[in-house]
Coordinates of C-alpha atoms and ligand atoms in Angstrom, one line a residue:
M1 CA -19.7 41.1 -27.8
T2 CA -18.2 40.0 -24.9
L3 CA -18.6 36.1 -24.0
S4 CA -18.0 35.2 -20.4
C5 CA -18.4 31.6 -18.6
C6 CA -18.0 30.5 -15.1
G7 CA -17.1 27.6 -13.2
L8 CA -15.1 26.4 -10.0
G9 CA -12.2 28.7 -10.0
V10 CA -8.5 27.7 -8.7
A11 CA -6.9 30.9 -7.6
T12 CA -3.4 30.9 -7.1
A13 CA -0.9 33.3 -6.5
R14 CA -1.1 34.7 -9.8
A15 CA -5.1 35.0 -9.9
I16 CA -5.6 36.4 -13.2
A17 CA -4.2 35.3 -16.8
I18 CA -4.6 37.1 -20.1
G19 CA -3.7 35.1 -23.5
P20 CA -4.7 33.8 -26.9
A21 CA -6.8 30.8 -26.6
F22 CA -5.4 27.6 -27.5
L23 CA -7.8 24.7 -27.9
L24 CA -6.3 21.2 -26.7
D25 CA -7.9 18.2 -28.1
R26 CA -8.4 16.5 -24.9
S27 CA -12.2 15.2 -25.4
P28 CA -12.8 12.1 -23.9
L29 CA -12.3 9.2 -26.8
A30 CA -15.3 7.5 -28.3
I31 CA -15.8 3.9 -28.3
A32 CA -18.2 2.4 -29.5
P33 CA -19.3 -1.4 -28.2
R34 CA -17.5 -4.1 -30.4
S35 CA -17.3 -7.7 -30.0
V36 CA -14.4 -9.6 -32.1
D37 CA -14.7 -13.3 -33.1
P38 CA -13.6 -16.0 -30.5
V39 CA -10.2 -16.7 -33.1
E40 CA -9.5 -12.9 -32.2
V41 CA -9.3 -13.2 -28.8
V42 CA -5.3 -13.6 -28.6
A43 CA -4.8 -10.7 -31.0
E44 CA -6.8 -8.5 -28.9
L45 CA -5.3 -9.3 -25.8
Q46 CA -1.6 -8.5 -27.5
R47 CA -3.4 -5.3 -28.5
L48 CA -4.1 -4.6 -24.9
E49 CA -0.8 -5.7 -24.0
E50 CA 0.8 -3.5 -26.5
A51 CA -1.0 -0.2 -25.7
L52 CA -0.3 -0.8 -22.1
S53 CA 3.2 -0.8 -22.8
A54 CA 3.4 1.9 -25.1
A55 CA 1.3 3.8 -22.0
Q56 CA 4.2 3.5 -19.3
G57 CA 6.6 4.1 -21.7
A58 CA 5.1 7.6 -22.6
L59 CA 4.4 8.3 -19.1
R60 CA 8.2 7.2 -17.9
S61 CA 9.2 9.8 -21.1
V62 CA 7.2 12.6 -19.4
R63 CA 8.5 11.8 -15.9
G64 CA 12.4 12.0 -17.6
Q65 CA 11.7 15.5 -18.8
V66 CA 10.7 17.0 -15.2
P67 CA 13.2 19.3 -14.3
R68 CA 15.0 19.3 -11.0
S69 CA 13.4 22.2 -9.7
T70 CA 10.1 20.8 -10.1
P71 CA 8.0 20.3 -6.7
V72 CA 8.1 17.1 -5.5
K73 CA 4.4 16.8 -5.5
V74 CA 4.1 17.2 -9.2
T75 CA 6.4 14.1 -10.0
E76 CA 4.7 12.4 -6.8
F77 CA 1.4 13.0 -9.1
I78 CA 3.2 11.4 -12.3
D79 CA 4.9 8.6 -10.2
S80 CA 1.3 7.5 -9.0
H81 CA 0.0 7.3 -12.4
L82 CA 2.8 5.0 -13.5
L83 CA 2.4 3.1 -10.2
M84 CA -1.3 2.6 -11.5
L85 CA -0.1 1.8 -15.2
E86 CA 2.3 -0.9 -13.8
D87 CA -0.3 -2.5 -11.6
A88 CA -1.6 -5.8 -13.1
A89 CA -4.6 -5.5 -11.4
L90 CA -5.9 -2.0 -13.7
V91 CA -5.9 -3.8 -16.7
E92 CA -7.0 -7.5 -15.5
P93 CA -11.0 -7.1 -15.5
A94 CA -10.7 -5.9 -19.4
R95 CA -8.6 -8.8 -19.9
A96 CA -11.3 -11.1 -18.5
L97 CA -14.0 -9.2 -20.6
I98 CA -11.8 -10.1 -23.6
R99 CA -11.5 -13.9 -23.2
E100 CA -14.9 -14.2 -21.4
Q101 CA -17.5 -12.0 -23.3
F102 CA -15.3 -11.4 -27.0
F103 CA -15.3 -7.6 -26.0
S104 CA -12.7 -5.5 -28.6
A105 CA -9.9 -4.8 -26.5
E106 CA -10.8 -1.0 -26.8
W107 CA -14.5 -1.9 -25.7
A108 CA -13.2 -4.1 -22.9
L109 CA -11.0 -1.0 -21.2
E110 CA -13.7 1.8 -21.8
H111 CA -16.4 -1.1 -20.1
H112 CA -13.8 -1.2 -17.0
R113 CA -12.8 2.6 -17.3
M114 CA -16.9 3.3 -16.6
S115 CA -17.3 0.8 -14.1
L116 CA -14.1 2.4 -12.2
V117 CA -15.3 6.0 -12.8
K118 CA -19.0 5.0 -11.1
V119 CA -17.3 3.8 -8.1
F120 CA -15.3 7.2 -7.5
E121 CA -18.2 9.4 -8.8
E122 CA -20.2 7.7 -5.6
M123 CA -17.8 8.7 -3.2
E124 CA -18.9 11.9 -1.3
D125 CA -15.7 13.3 0.1
P126 CA -14.6 15.7 -2.8
Y127 CA -11.1 14.9 -2.7
L128 CA -11.5 11.2 -2.7
R129 CA -13.9 11.5 -5.8
S130 CA -11.5 13.4 -7.9
R131 CA -9.6 10.4 -7.6
R132 CA -11.8 9.4 -10.2
D133 CA -9.6 11.9 -12.9
D134 CA -6.4 9.6 -11.9
V135 CA -8.2 6.6 -12.7
D136 CA -9.8 8.3 -16.2
H137 CA -6.6 10.1 -17.0
V138 CA -4.6 6.6 -16.9
V139 CA -7.0 4.4 -18.4
Q140 CA -7.6 7.0 -21.2
H141 CA -3.9 7.3 -21.9
I142 CA -3.7 3.4 -22.8
L143 CA -7.3 3.8 -24.5
S144 CA -5.4 6.7 -26.7
F145 CA -2.5 4.1 -27.5
L146 CA -4.9 1.3 -29.1
L147 CA -6.2 4.0 -30.8
G148 CA -3.1 5.5 -32.3
G149 CA -1.8 7.8 -29.9
R150 CA -4.4 10.5 -30.3
I151 CA -3.8 12.4 -27.2
S152 CA -0.2 12.5 -26.7
D153 CA 0.8 13.6 -29.9
A154 CA -1.9 16.1 -31.2
D155 CA 0.1 19.3 -30.0
E156 CA 3.2 18.7 -29.8
E157 CA 4.8 21.2 -32.0
A158 CA 2.4 24.3 -31.1
D159 CA 3.7 27.2 -29.5
L160 CA 1.9 27.7 -26.1
S161 CA 3.9 30.2 -24.1
D162 CA 1.6 32.5 -22.7
C163 CA -1.9 31.0 -24.3
V164 CA -4.8 29.9 -22.4
V165 CA -5.5 26.3 -23.0
I166 CA -8.9 25.6 -23.1
A167 CA -9.6 21.6 -23.0
H168 CA -12.4 19.0 -22.1
D169 CA -9.6 17.8 -19.4
I170 CA -6.2 17.9 -18.5
S171 CA -4.2 15.3 -16.9
P172 CA -1.6 16.5 -13.8
A173 CA 1.0 15.0 -16.3
D174 CA -0.3 17.4 -19.1
T175 CA -0.7 20.3 -16.5
V176 CA 3.7 19.6 -16.0
V177 CA 4.3 19.4 -19.3
L178 CA 1.9 22.5 -19.9
R179 CA 3.8 24.1 -17.5
H180 CA 7.1 23.5 -19.3
R181 CA 5.9 24.8 -22.2
G182 CA 4.8 28.2 -20.7
V183 CA 1.3 28.4 -20.7
A184 CA -0.3 31.2 -18.6
A185 CA -3.6 29.5 -17.3
F186 CA -6.1 26.6 -18.4
V187 CA -9.9 26.0 -18.4
T188 CA -11.4 22.9 -18.4
E189 CA -14.9 21.8 -18.8
Y190 CA -14.3 18.6 -16.4
G191 CA -12.5 18.8 -12.8
G192 CA -12.7 20.6 -9.8
P193 CA -11.1 22.4 -7.3
M194 CA -10.2 19.4 -5.2
S195 CA -8.6 17.6 -8.5
H196 CA -5.1 16.8 -8.5
T197 CA -4.9 18.8 -11.5
A198 CA -6.3 21.4 -9.4
I199 CA -3.8 21.3 -6.5
L200 CA -0.7 21.3 -9.2
A201 CA -2.2 24.3 -10.8
R202 CA -1.8 25.9 -7.3
S203 CA 1.1 24.3 -6.4
L204 CA 2.5 25.8 -10.2
N205 CA 1.3 29.0 -10.0
I206 CA -1.2 28.4 -13.0
P207 CA -4.4 30.1 -12.6
A208 CA -7.4 28.0 -13.6
V209 CA -10.8 27.7 -14.0
M210 CA -12.6 24.4 -14.4
G211 CA -15.8 22.9 -14.7
V212 CA -17.1 25.1 -17.7
R213 CA -19.7 23.1 -19.1
N214 CA -19.2 23.1 -23.0
V215 CA -16.2 25.3 -22.8
T216 CA -14.5 23.7 -25.7
S217 CA -17.3 24.8 -27.8
Y218 CA -17.4 28.5 -26.8
F219 CA -13.9 29.9 -27.7
K220 CA -12.3 30.3 -30.9
Q221 CA -8.6 29.2 -31.2
G222 CA -5.9 32.7 -31.0
E223 CA -9.1 34.8 -29.7
T224 CA -8.0 36.9 -26.4
V225 CA -9.0 35.4 -23.2
V226 CA -8.9 36.5 -19.6
V227 CA -9.0 34.1 -16.9
D228 CA -9.8 35.2 -13.4
G229 CA -9.1 32.0 -11.3
E230 CA -10.3 33.7 -7.9
A231 CA -13.9 34.5 -9.4
G232 CA -13.9 31.6 -11.5
I233 CA -14.7 33.4 -14.6
V234 CA -13.5 33.1 -18.2
L235 CA -14.0 36.2 -20.5
A236 CA -13.3 36.2 -24.2
D237 CA -14.0 39.0 -27.2
V238 CA -13.6 41.5 -24.8
D239 CA -13.5 45.5 -25.6
A240 CA -10.2 47.4 -24.8
G241 CA -11.9 48.7 -22.1
I242 CA -12.1 45.4 -20.1
L243 CA -8.8 44.1 -21.1
E244 CA -7.6 47.3 -19.8
H245 CA -9.4 46.6 -16.5
Y246 CA -7.8 43.1 -16.1
R247 CA -4.6 44.4 -16.8
K248 CA -4.5 46.9 -14.2
R249 CA -6.0 44.2 -11.8
M250 CA -3.2 42.0 -12.6
R251 CA -0.6 45.1 -11.6
V252 CA -2.7 45.5 -8.8
L253 CA -2.1 42.1 -7.5
E254 CA 1.4 42.1 -8.5
K255 CA 2.1 45.2 -6.2
R256 CA -0.1 43.6 -3.3
R257 CA 2.0 40.1 -3.5
S258 CA 5.3 42.0 -2.8
H259 CA 3.6 44.3 -0.2
L260 CA 2.2 41.3 1.7
Q261 CA 5.6 40.0 1.5
R262 CA 7.2 42.2 3.8
L263 CA 4.9 41.0 6.5
V264 CA 6.5 37.3 6.8
G265 CA 8.9 38.5 9.5
E266 CA 6.6 40.8 11.2
P267 CA 4.7 39.9 14.3
S268 CA 0.9 39.0 14.0
I269 CA 0.0 41.2 16.8
S270 CA -3.2 43.9 16.9
A271 CA -3.2 47.3 16.6
D272 CA -4.1 47.5 20.2
G273 CA -1.5 44.7 21.1
I274 CA -3.2 41.8 20.8
S275 CA -1.5 38.8 20.1
V276 CA -3.1 36.1 17.4
S277 CA -1.4 32.9 16.4
L278 CA -1.7 32.4 12.6
L279 CA -1.2 28.7 11.4
A280 CA -0.9 26.7 8.4
N281 CA -3.4 23.7 7.0
L282 CA -1.1 20.9 5.6
E283 CA -2.1 18.2 3.1
L284 CA 1.5 16.6 2.4
P285 CA 5.0 16.7 4.3
E286 CA 6.2 18.9 1.7
D287 CA 3.8 21.7 2.4
T288 CA 6.2 22.6 5.5
L289 CA 8.2 24.7 3.1
A290 CA 5.1 27.2 1.9
A291 CA 3.9 26.8 5.8
R292 CA 7.4 28.6 6.7
A293 CA 7.8 31.0 3.6
N294 CA 4.7 32.5 4.7
G295 CA 5.7 32.9 8.1
A296 CA 3.4 30.1 10.0
A297 CA 3.5 30.1 13.6
G298 CA 2.8 26.3 13.2
V299 CA 0.4 24.0 12.1
G300 CA -3.3 23.8 13.1
L301 CA -4.4 21.1 10.9
Y302 CA -2.2 18.5 9.2
R303 CA -4.9 16.2 7.0
T304 CA -3.0 12.5 7.1
E305 CA -6.0 10.8 4.4
F306 CA -2.7 11.3 2.1
L307 CA -0.7 8.9 3.5
Y308 CA -3.9 6.6 2.7
M309 CA -3.8 7.3 -1.0
N310 CA -3.1 5.8 -4.6
R311 CA -2.0 2.6 -2.9
E312 CA -3.4 -0.8 -1.9
N313 CA -2.3 -1.5 1.3
L314 CA -2.6 0.5 4.7
P315 CA 0.2 2.4 5.8
D316 CA 2.4 1.0 8.8
E317 CA 3.3 2.4 11.8
D318 CA 6.9 3.2 10.3
E319 CA 5.1 5.0 7.2
H320 CA 3.2 7.0 9.7
L321 CA 6.2 7.8 11.6
A322 CA 8.4 8.8 8.7
A323 CA 5.9 11.1 7.5
Y324 CA 5.5 12.8 10.8
L325 CA 9.2 13.4 11.5
E326 CA 9.7 14.6 7.8
V327 CA 6.9 17.3 9.0
I328 CA 8.8 18.0 12.1
R329 CA 11.8 18.2 10.4
G330 CA 10.3 20.7 8.0
L331 CA 8.8 22.7 10.3
R332 CA 12.1 23.4 12.1
G333 CA 10.7 23.6 16.0
I334 CA 7.3 25.2 15.1
P335 CA 4.4 23.1 16.5
V336 CA 2.5 20.8 14.4
T337 CA -1.0 19.4 15.1
I338 CA -1.6 16.3 13.5
R339 CA -5.3 15.3 12.6
T340 CA -6.1 11.3 13.2
L341 CA -7.5 9.8 10.2
D342 CA -10.7 11.4 8.7
L343 CA -11.5 8.6 5.9
G344 CA -15.1 7.1 5.8
V345 CA -17.8 5.1 4.1
D346 CA -18.1 7.9 1.4
K347 CA -14.0 8.0 1.2
Q348 CA -13.2 4.5 0.8
V349 CA -9.6 3.8 -0.3
D350 CA -7.9 0.9 -1.2
G351 CA -6.7 -1.3 1.5
N352 CA -9.4 0.3 3.8
P353 CA -10.8 -2.6 5.8
A354 CA -14.2 -1.0 6.4
S355 CA -15.7 -2.0 3.2
C356 CA -19.4 -1.4 3.7
P357 CA -22.3 -1.2 1.3
P358 CA -23.2 1.8 -0.1
V359 CA -25.2 4.3 2.0
C360 CA -27.7 7.2 1.6
N361 CA -26.0 10.0 3.4
P362 CA -22.3 9.0 3.6
A363 CA -21.4 12.3 5.2
L364 CA -23.3 10.7 8.1
G365 CA -22.2 7.4 8.2
L366 CA -19.3 5.6 9.3
R367 CA -16.8 8.7 8.9
A368 CA -13.3 9.8 10.5
I369 CA -13.3 9.1 14.0
R370 CA -16.1 6.7 14.2
L371 CA -14.6 4.6 11.6
C372 CA -11.1 4.5 13.5
L373 CA -13.2 3.3 16.6
K374 CA -14.4 0.8 14.9
E375 CA -11.4 -0.4 12.7
P376 CA -8.8 0.0 15.8
E377 CA -6.0 -2.0 13.2
L378 CA -6.6 1.2 11.3
F379 CA -6.3 3.3 14.1
R380 CA -3.5 2.0 16.5
P381 CA -0.4 2.2 14.1
Q382 CA -1.3 5.9 13.5
L383 CA -1.9 6.8 17.4
R384 CA 1.6 4.8 17.8
A385 CA 3.2 7.0 15.3
I386 CA 2.4 10.0 16.6
L387 CA 3.0 9.6 20.0
R388 CA 6.2 8.3 18.9
A389 CA 6.7 11.4 16.9
S390 CA 6.0 13.6 19.8
A391 CA 9.2 12.6 21.3
C392 CA 11.1 14.0 18.4
G393 CA 9.1 17.7 18.3
P394 CA 6.2 19.5 19.4
V395 CA 3.2 17.7 18.4
R396 CA -0.4 17.9 19.4
L397 CA -2.8 15.2 18.3
M398 CA -6.4 16.1 17.0
I399 CA -9.5 14.1 16.3
P400 CA -11.5 14.7 13.7
M401 CA -15.7 14.3 13.9
L402 CA -16.4 14.1 17.5
S403 CA -20.3 14.1 18.4
S404 CA -20.3 12.6 21.2
M405 CA -18.5 12.1 25.0
Q406 CA -18.7 8.3 24.9
E407 CA -16.9 8.2 21.7
L408 CA -14.1 10.6 23.5
G409 CA -14.0 8.7 26.3
S410 CA -13.4 5.8 23.9
V411 CA -10.4 7.5 22.2
L412 CA -8.7 8.7 25.3
T413 CA -8.7 5.0 26.8
L414 CA -7.4 3.9 23.4
I415 CA -4.7 6.6 23.5
E416 CA -4.0 5.6 27.4
Q417 CA -3.5 1.9 26.2
V418 CA -1.2 2.6 23.4
R419 CA 0.7 5.1 26.2
E420 CA 0.9 1.9 28.1
E421 CA 2.1 -0.3 25.3
L422 CA 4.8 1.9 24.0
E423 CA 6.3 2.3 27.6
S424 CA 6.6 -1.3 28.2
E425 CA 8.3 -1.2 24.6
G426 CA 10.7 1.0 25.7
L427 CA 9.6 3.4 23.5
A428 CA 10.0 7.1 23.6
F429 CA 7.0 9.9 23.8
D430 CA 5.6 12.8 25.2
P431 CA 3.2 11.7 28.0
D432 CA 1.9 15.4 28.3
M433 CA 1.6 15.8 24.3
P434 CA -2.1 17.7 23.8
I435 CA -5.1 16.0 22.7
G436 CA -7.6 18.2 21.0
G437 CA -11.1 17.5 19.6
M438 CA -12.4 19.2 16.0
I439 CA -15.9 20.8 16.7
E440 CA -17.4 20.0 13.0
V441 CA -20.8 18.6 14.0
P442 CA -23.5 20.9 15.9
A443 CA -23.9 18.6 18.8
A444 CA -19.9 18.5 19.2
A445 CA -20.6 22.8 19.9
L446 CA -23.8 22.3 21.9
S447 CA -21.9 20.1 24.4
A448 CA -18.4 22.1 23.9
R449 CA -18.1 22.7 27.6
A450 CA -18.2 18.5 28.4
F451 CA -15.6 18.5 25.7
A452 CA -13.5 21.2 26.8
R453 CA -13.2 19.3 30.8
R454 CA -11.6 16.2 28.8
L455 CA -9.4 17.9 26.0
D456 CA -6.6 20.1 26.0
F457 CA -7.6 22.5 23.0
L458 CA -10.6 22.7 20.2
S459 CA -10.4 23.3 16.7
I460 CA -13.5 24.3 15.0
G461 CA -13.8 22.8 11.4
T462 CA -16.0 25.2 9.8
N463 CA -16.3 23.4 6.7
D464 CA -18.0 20.6 8.3
L465 CA -20.0 22.8 10.9
I466 CA -21.6 24.6 8.2
Q467 CA -22.5 21.2 6.1
Y468 CA -24.2 19.9 9.1
T469 CA -25.7 22.8 10.9
L470 CA -27.3 24.1 7.7
A471 CA -28.3 20.6 6.1
I472 CA -26.2 22.0 3.0
D473 CA -23.9 19.1 1.3
R474 CA -20.4 20.7 1.1
I475 CA -19.8 19.4 -2.2
D476 CA -23.3 19.8 -4.4
D477 CA -23.1 22.7 -6.5
T478 CA -26.9 23.3 -6.5
V479 CA -26.7 24.1 -2.8
S480 CA -23.9 25.7 -2.7
Y481 CA -25.8 29.3 -2.3
L482 CA -26.7 28.5 0.9
Y483 CA -23.2 27.5 2.5
D484 CA -23.1 30.8 4.7
P485 CA -20.4 30.8 7.2
L486 CA -21.9 33.8 8.5
H487 CA -25.5 32.5 9.2
P488 CA -26.2 33.5 12.7
A489 CA -26.6 30.0 13.1
I490 CA -23.4 29.3 12.7
L491 CA -21.8 32.2 14.6
R492 CA -23.7 31.0 17.5
L493 CA -22.1 27.6 17.8
I494 CA -18.7 29.3 17.0
R495 CA -19.1 31.5 19.9
M496 CA -20.8 28.3 21.8
T497 CA -17.5 27.0 21.5
I498 CA -15.0 29.8 22.0
E499 CA -16.6 30.7 25.4
A500 CA -16.6 26.8 26.4
G501 CA -12.8 27.0 25.9
Q502 CA -12.5 30.3 27.8
A503 CA -14.4 29.1 30.8
R504 CA -11.9 25.9 31.0
G505 CA -8.6 27.8 29.9
I506 CA -7.8 26.0 26.8
P507 CA -6.8 27.1 23.5
V508 CA -9.9 27.0 20.8
S509 CA -8.9 27.4 17.3
M510 CA -10.5 27.7 13.8
C511 CA -9.2 25.2 11.0
G512 CA -12.0 25.4 8.3
E513 CA -11.7 27.7 5.2
M514 CA -13.5 30.5 7.4
A515 CA -10.4 31.0 9.1
G516 CA -8.5 32.1 6.2
N517 CA -11.5 34.2 4.7
P518 CA -10.8 38.1 4.9
R519 CA -14.3 38.7 4.8
C520 CA -14.9 36.6 8.2
V521 CA -12.0 37.2 10.0
P522 CA -12.7 40.4 12.0
L523 CA -15.7 38.8 13.2
L524 CA -13.8 35.8 14.2
L525 CA -11.7 38.0 16.4
G526 CA -14.7 39.9 17.8
L527 CA -15.9 36.5 18.9
G528 CA -12.8 35.9 20.7
L529 CA -10.5 33.7 18.5
R530 CA -6.9 33.8 18.9
E531 CA -5.8 31.1 16.5
L532 CA -6.5 30.6 13.0
S533 CA -5.2 28.2 10.6
M534 CA -5.4 28.3 6.9
Q535 CA -3.9 27.6 3.5
P536 CA -0.2 29.2 3.4
G537 CA -1.4 31.2 0.7
S538 CA -3.7 33.2 2.9
L539 CA -1.2 33.4 5.8
L540 CA 0.0 37.0 4.8
E541 CA -3.4 38.6 3.9
I542 CA -4.7 37.4 6.9
K543 CA -1.6 38.8 9.2
E544 CA -2.2 42.2 7.5
I545 CA -5.8 42.3 8.9
V546 CA -5.0 41.2 12.3
R547 CA -2.3 43.9 12.3
G548 CA -4.8 46.3 11.3
S549 CA -7.5 45.3 13.6
H550 CA -8.6 47.2 17.1
I551 CA -9.5 43.7 18.4
A552 CA -11.3 45.2 21.7
D553 CA -13.3 47.4 19.1
L554 CA -14.4 44.7 17.4
E555 CA -15.2 42.4 20.3
R556 CA -17.8 45.4 21.4
A557 CA -18.9 45.4 18.3
T558 CA -19.7 41.9 18.1
R559 CA -21.1 41.9 21.5
D560 CA -23.4 43.9 20.4
L561 CA -24.5 42.3 17.1
F562 CA -25.3 39.2 19.2
V563 CA -27.7 41.0 21.4
R564 CA -29.6 42.4 18.5
M565 CA -28.9 39.4 16.1
D566 CA -32.7 38.2 16.6
E567 CA -34.5 41.4 16.3
L568 CA -32.8 42.4 12.9
E569 CA -33.9 41.3 9.7
P570 CA -31.9 39.6 6.9
D571 CA -30.6 43.1 5.5
Q572 CA -30.1 45.0 8.6
L573 CA -27.9 41.6 10.0
A574 CA -26.0 41.6 6.9
K575 CA -25.2 45.2 7.1
A576 CA -24.2 45.0 10.8
I577 CA -22.0 42.3 10.0
K578 CA -20.5 44.4 6.9
H579 CA -19.8 46.9 9.2
I580 CA -17.5 44.8 11.6
C581 CA -15.8 43.1 8.6
F582 CA -15.3 45.7 6.3
Ligands
LIG1 C1 -13.6 21.3 8.5 O1 -14.3 20.3 8.4 O2 -13.3 22.4 8.5 C2 -12.2 20.7 8.5 C3 -11.1 21.4 8.4 O3 -12.0 19.3 7.9 P1 -12.0 18.9 6.3 O4 -12.1 19.8 5.4 O5 -10.7 18.0 6.5 O6 -13.2 17.9 6.5
LIG2 MG1 -14.0 18.5 8.5

C-alpha cells in the first residue's frame, strides 16, 4: 500500500525526484544530565577543548573539499559555521557550567545548546528563527566529537548517488557533502523552507520536503521514494502506475523548463501590447546572477537583513556600501530597489542595540522602520550608504512597514539630514534617488493616497499585508489554511493602493510572494499592476502569463468582479476569480 507523508516543500527547478531511500543517522544526540567529581573538572574542560578543536578541523576539511564551481552562498554557510565554532563565546557558558556546577562536558554543552535554541525559537521571524538550525548544528557537531564522532563518520562509504536521503535533520555542511555524493533529494523531520538548509537546497537544485513528523520511522532503507518538492509530498511503496505518473511529470517539467528558457530575451509585453515590468527579489548580492539569467528588468526588493546576520557587531557604512556596489555591479545597469532594514524585537541579531524584553505580539512590535527610527545608529549608516551607492548606479530606496504619515515624515527628515551631511562632506549621491514605501499594513493601504503624495513609488508587500489584514501569523502552521491572497479584503486593499498610485502618477509594484504566484497574476494585471517583483526562479513563468494575457479583457473582468464581489457567495466568488485567473 502506498505510504504518503506531507511536509513543507522546497521546490527547486527540478521539482520531483525518484530514488531509493537512504536513511541517514542524523538523530539528535541523547545526552543525559551527568555531574562530575570536582577533581574531574580539569579533565572535563580538556575533553571539551579537544572536541571543539576536532569539530573545527572536520569542518575545515569539508570546506577544503568544496569544489571551485560551488556557489559562493554554499561556502558562506560553511564559513559562517566555522566562524561560530571559532568564536570563543560559543562554548564559554558550557565551560562555566563545568567549572561552577560540575556538569559533565557533554551535559554542559547540551544544557547550553538547549538555552540557545530556546532563544531562537522565541523569535517570530521565520528567517531568524531558522538560525536556530545553525546554532544547533554547530553545537551538535562538537557534541558528536565528545561522543566519539558519531555524526560525521557513519555513512562515509555508502553510495548515495541518486538516493533520496531521509534524516532527522540535515545541516548546510551535510547538504554540500550530499550534493557532491549525487543525492537526488532529501526529506527531513526538522527544518522549514526558510532555513539555511532549504536555501542551499534551492540554490543547489535539490528538491526537498522538510518538517515531516517522524519521517525516519516511515521509510525502509532502499525502497523507492518519490519526492514532490512542489507539493511537499513524499511517497513510498508506490505502484507502477503512480511511479509512471511521476516520471511523466518529470519529463513534462523538464520540457517546460527548456521551453521557458526561450523567453529570457523576449519582452514582457501582453498580447494586447501592454508592457509589464518583471523584477527580481534578492537576498544576497550574488543573487544578481540568477536575476540576470532569468531576464529580470531590475530588482524590486533587495532585502538587506542578511548584512546583519551571523555576526556580533553591526555592519558599518563601508560594509553597507560595499554590498550595494556589488549588487549594482552585478546588475549591469538595471535598477535596484534597496529596502532598508526590516529587523525587530522579533528578529534580534547579535549586535542589535535594541535589546528589548520579549513581547507577546512581536509582529506588532518594534519592527522594521519603527526600530530604525528608534535606533538611528542602526539606520543612519545604511541611509548614508544607500545614498552614496545611488551615485554609482540606478538605485531606489524603499521603506518597510510604514503605518503612519508621521512615521514617513520622520524618515524623510532623516534622509534630508543625511543628504546635507553627505553634501557637506563632499560625498556624491543622486539627489533625485526615488524614495518609496512598502504597503504592508492595512493602515498604510487605507492611507495610500496620503503616502502617495510624499513618495516616489509604492510597493505592496503582500506577505505582511495578508498577515496583518487577516490576523494570521504568517509562520504559524495551524492557521496557514486561512492565509488567502485572494480574500476580498486583500483584493480591495491592493486595488486602493494601485488607485492611489495612479491618481498621483507614481509607480506601484508588488514584491510579496503573491506577485510571483501564477494563480494570482492575471487578477493583479486586471487590477492595474504593471510592476511585479518575485524570486528569480519565477520570472519566466510569469513572463509567459503576461505575454499570453489580454490585459484590457482582464481589466474589464476584474472591474466586473469588484462590482459583484459583495453579492457573491464564497463559492461563486471563487468561481468568478477562477474565471479570471485560469
Ligand atoms: C512582504 O511582506 O510582502 C515582503 C516582501 O516583505 P518580507 O517578506 O521581507 O516581510
Ligand atoms: Mg514584509
